[in-house]
Coordinates of C-alpha atoms in Angstrom, one line a residue:
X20 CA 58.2 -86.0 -5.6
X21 CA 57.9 -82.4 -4.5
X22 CA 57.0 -81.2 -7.8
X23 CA 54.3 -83.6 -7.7
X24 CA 53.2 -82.4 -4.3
X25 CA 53.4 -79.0 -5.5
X26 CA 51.5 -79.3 -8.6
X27 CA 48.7 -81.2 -6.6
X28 CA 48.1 -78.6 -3.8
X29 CA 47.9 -76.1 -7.0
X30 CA 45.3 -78.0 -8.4
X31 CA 43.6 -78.1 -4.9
X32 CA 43.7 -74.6 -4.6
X33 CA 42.5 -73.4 -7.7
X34 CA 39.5 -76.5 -7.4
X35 CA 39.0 -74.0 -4.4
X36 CA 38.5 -70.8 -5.6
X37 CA 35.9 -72.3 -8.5
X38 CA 33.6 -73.7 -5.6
X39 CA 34.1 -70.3 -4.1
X40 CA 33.3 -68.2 -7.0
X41 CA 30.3 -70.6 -7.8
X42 CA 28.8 -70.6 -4.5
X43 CA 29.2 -66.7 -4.4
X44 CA 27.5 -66.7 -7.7
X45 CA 25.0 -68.8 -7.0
X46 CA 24.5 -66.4 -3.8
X47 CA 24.1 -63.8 -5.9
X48 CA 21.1 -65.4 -7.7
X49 CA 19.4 -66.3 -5.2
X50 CA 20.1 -63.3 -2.9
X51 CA 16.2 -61.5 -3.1
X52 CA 16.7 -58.3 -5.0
X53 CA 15.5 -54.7 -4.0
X54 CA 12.2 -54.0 -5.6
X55 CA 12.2 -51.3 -7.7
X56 CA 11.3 -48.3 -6.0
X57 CA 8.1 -46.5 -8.2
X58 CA 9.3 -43.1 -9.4
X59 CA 7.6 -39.4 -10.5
X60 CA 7.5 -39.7 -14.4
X61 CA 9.4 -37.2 -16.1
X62 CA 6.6 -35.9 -18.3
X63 CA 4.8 -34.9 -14.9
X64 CA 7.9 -33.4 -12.7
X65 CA 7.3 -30.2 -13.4
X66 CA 3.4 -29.9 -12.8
X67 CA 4.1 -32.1 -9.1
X68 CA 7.1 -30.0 -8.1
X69 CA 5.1 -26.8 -8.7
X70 CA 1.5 -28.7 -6.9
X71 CA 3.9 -29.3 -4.5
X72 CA 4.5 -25.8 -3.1
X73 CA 0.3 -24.7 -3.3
X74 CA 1.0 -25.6 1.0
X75 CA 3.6 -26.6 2.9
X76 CA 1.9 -29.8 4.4
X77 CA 2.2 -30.9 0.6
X78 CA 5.6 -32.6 -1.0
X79 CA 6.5 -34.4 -3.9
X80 CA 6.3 -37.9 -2.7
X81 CA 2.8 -37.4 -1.3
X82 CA 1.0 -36.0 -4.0
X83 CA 3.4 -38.7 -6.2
X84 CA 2.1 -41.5 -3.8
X85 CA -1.7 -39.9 -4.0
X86 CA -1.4 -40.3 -8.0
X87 CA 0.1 -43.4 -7.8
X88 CA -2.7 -45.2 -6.0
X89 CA -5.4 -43.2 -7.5
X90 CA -4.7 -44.0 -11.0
X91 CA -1.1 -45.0 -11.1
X92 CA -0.3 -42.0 -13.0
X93 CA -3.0 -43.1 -16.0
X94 CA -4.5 -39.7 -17.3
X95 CA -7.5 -41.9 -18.8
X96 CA -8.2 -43.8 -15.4
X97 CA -12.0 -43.7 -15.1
X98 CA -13.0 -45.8 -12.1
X99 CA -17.1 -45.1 -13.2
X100 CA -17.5 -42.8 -10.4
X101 CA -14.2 -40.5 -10.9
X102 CA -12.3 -39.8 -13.6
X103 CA -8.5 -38.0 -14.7
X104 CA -5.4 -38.7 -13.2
X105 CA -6.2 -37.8 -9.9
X106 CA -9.4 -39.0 -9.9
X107 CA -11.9 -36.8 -9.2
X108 CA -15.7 -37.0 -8.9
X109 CA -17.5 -35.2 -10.8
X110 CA -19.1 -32.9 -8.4
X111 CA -15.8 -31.9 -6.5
X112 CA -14.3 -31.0 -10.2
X113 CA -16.6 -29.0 -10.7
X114 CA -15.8 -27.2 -7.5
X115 CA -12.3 -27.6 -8.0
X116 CA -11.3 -28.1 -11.0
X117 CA -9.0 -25.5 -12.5
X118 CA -7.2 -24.4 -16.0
X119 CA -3.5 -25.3 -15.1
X120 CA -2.5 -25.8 -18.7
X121 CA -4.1 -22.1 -20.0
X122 CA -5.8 -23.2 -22.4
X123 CA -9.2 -21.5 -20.8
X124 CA -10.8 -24.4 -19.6
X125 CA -10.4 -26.7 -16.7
X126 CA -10.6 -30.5 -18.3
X127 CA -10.4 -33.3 -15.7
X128 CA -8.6 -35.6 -18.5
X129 CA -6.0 -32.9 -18.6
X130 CA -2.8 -33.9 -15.7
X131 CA -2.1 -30.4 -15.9
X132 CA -5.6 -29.2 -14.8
X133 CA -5.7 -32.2 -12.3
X134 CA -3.0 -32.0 -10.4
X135 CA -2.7 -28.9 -9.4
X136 CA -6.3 -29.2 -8.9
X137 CA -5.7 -31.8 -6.8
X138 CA -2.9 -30.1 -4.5
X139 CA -5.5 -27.3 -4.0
X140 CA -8.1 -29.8 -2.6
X141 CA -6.2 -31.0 -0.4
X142 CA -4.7 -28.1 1.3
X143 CA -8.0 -27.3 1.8
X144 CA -9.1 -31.2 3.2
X145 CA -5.7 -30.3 5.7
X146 CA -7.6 -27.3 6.4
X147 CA -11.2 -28.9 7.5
X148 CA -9.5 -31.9 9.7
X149 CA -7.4 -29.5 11.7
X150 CA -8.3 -29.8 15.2
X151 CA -9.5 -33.5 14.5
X152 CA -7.8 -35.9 16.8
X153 CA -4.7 -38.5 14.6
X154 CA -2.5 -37.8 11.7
X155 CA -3.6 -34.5 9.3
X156 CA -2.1 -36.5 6.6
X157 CA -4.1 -39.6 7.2
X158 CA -7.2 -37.8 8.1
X159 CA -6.8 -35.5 4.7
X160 CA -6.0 -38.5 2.5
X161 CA -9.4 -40.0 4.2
X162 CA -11.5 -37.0 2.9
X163 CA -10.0 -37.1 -0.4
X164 CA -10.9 -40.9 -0.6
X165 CA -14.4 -41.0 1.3
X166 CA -15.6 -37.2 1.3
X167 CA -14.9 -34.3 3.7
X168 CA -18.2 -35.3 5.8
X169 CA -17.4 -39.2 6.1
X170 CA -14.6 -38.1 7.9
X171 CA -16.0 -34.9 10.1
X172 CA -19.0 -37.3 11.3
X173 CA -16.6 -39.9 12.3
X174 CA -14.3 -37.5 13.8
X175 CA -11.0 -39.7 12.4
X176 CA -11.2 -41.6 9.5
X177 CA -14.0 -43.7 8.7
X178 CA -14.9 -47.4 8.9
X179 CA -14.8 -47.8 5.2
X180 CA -12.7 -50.6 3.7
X181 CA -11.6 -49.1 0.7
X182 CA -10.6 -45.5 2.2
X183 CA -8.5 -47.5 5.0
X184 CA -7.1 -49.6 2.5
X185 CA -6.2 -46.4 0.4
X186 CA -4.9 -44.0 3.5
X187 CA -2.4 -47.3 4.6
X188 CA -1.4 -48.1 1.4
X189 CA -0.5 -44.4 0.7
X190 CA 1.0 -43.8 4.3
X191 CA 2.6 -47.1 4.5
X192 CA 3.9 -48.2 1.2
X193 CA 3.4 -45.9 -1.5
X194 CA 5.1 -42.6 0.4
X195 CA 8.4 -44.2 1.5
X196 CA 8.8 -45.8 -1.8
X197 CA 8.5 -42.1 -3.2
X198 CA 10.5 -40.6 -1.0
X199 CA 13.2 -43.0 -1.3
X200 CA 12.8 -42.6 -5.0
X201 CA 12.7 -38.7 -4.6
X202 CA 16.0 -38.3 -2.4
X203 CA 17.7 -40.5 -4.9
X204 CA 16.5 -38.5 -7.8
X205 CA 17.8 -35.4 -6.1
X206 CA 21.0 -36.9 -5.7
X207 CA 21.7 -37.1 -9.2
X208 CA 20.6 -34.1 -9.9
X209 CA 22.9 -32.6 -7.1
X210 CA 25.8 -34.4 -8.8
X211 CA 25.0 -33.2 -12.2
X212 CA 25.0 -29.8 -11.3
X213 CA 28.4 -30.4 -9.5
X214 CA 29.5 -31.8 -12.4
X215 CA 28.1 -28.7 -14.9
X216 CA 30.1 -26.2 -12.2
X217 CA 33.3 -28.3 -12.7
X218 CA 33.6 -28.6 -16.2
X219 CA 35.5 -25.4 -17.7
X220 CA 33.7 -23.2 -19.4
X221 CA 34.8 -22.4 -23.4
X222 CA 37.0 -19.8 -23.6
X223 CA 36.9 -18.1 -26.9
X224 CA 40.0 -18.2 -29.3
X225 CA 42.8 -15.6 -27.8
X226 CA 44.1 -15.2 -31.2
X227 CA 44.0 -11.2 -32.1
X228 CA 42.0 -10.4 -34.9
X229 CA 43.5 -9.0 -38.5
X230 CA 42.5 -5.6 -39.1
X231 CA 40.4 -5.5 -41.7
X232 CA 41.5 -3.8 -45.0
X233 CA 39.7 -0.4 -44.5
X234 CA 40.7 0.3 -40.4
X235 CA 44.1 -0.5 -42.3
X236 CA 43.9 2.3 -44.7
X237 CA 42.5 4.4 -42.2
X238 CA 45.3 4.1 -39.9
X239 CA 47.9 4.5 -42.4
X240 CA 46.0 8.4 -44.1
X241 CA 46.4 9.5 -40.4
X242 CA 49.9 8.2 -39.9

């Protein structure tokens, strides 16, 4: 009779712990996942980190996030009225557009003529709303988008749809995503480097060498 008992509350017990593994599972399934944070492709790291440090109100996230919702990193985007990967009009290229590849000519289609083009226009959009009352970054991001004179005329950021679409979308979505994207990016790398100093380096062989045959011979005439 006890082993009867016994056996039953074993079978009770492992009936148990399947309904809790299931439910935990099925938890898991239905748990919403993280989106996936948007990240700086690695074919254009190099040319952001460098735009990056044209000013200091510039980062990687913001020009990142500023790509992002200008052509979502497409170096063909042509939107009809500005073109390249960080879309620019054609009468501000040709103001500031410059050869970043050195090729000798400054080609809008090019990401490495455009972006740091684009870092240098808008140090100098951070330059012309200074003194404007809000945020630099939101006010500069508004020039980019509607013009410098949309946004000195409105003194802020102008009652356009589309440029407050794009300055909130940037501020509010697109640059945290980036950053978060960026400080996780920079923790690997911290760690890999960690992990390069760590490893030991390659010691060469601490076997002596054989003389050869003639420091041999020579040895042995001046013996």
């Amino acid at each position: 009779m006890l082993s009867r008992a016994a056996g039953m509350f074993a079978a009770f017990v492992a009936g148990l712990a399947l309904v809790v593994a299931a439910v935990l599972v099925v938890r898991q399934i239905m748990a919403p996942s993280e989106p996936k944070l948007p990240v700086v492709p690695d074919a254009r790291r190099p040319i952001v980190e460098r735009a990056a440090k044209v000013c200091s109100p510039l980062s990687v996230p913001l020009l990142a996030a500023q790509i992002h919702a200008e052509s979502n990193w497409r170096p063909d985007a042509d939107s009809g009225h500005a073109q390249g990967i960080s879309q620019f009009a054609p009468d501000t290229w040709k103001e500031w557009g410059r050869d970043g590849s050195g090729d000798g000519k400054a080609d809008v289609w090019e990401p490495r003529d455009a972006i740091p083009s684009q870092a240098r226009y808008m140090c100098h959009l951070y330059g012309v709303v200074d003194g404007l009352p809000g945020n630099r970054t939101r006010l500069a991001l508004a020039a980019y988008n509607a013009g410098p004179g949309a946004v000195l005329r409105a003194r802020g950021i102008p009652t356009i749809h589309e440029t407050r679409g794009y300055v909130d979308r940037i501020v509010n979505t697109l640059l945290p995503q980036y950053r978060k994207s960026e400080a996780r990016y920079q923790r690997s790398e911290a760690k890999r480097d960690r992990t390069r100093s760590a490893s030991p380096p390659t010691s060469a062989s601490s076997s002596p060498t054989p003389p050869s045959p003639l420091s041999a011979r020579t040895t042995r005439q001046r013996l």
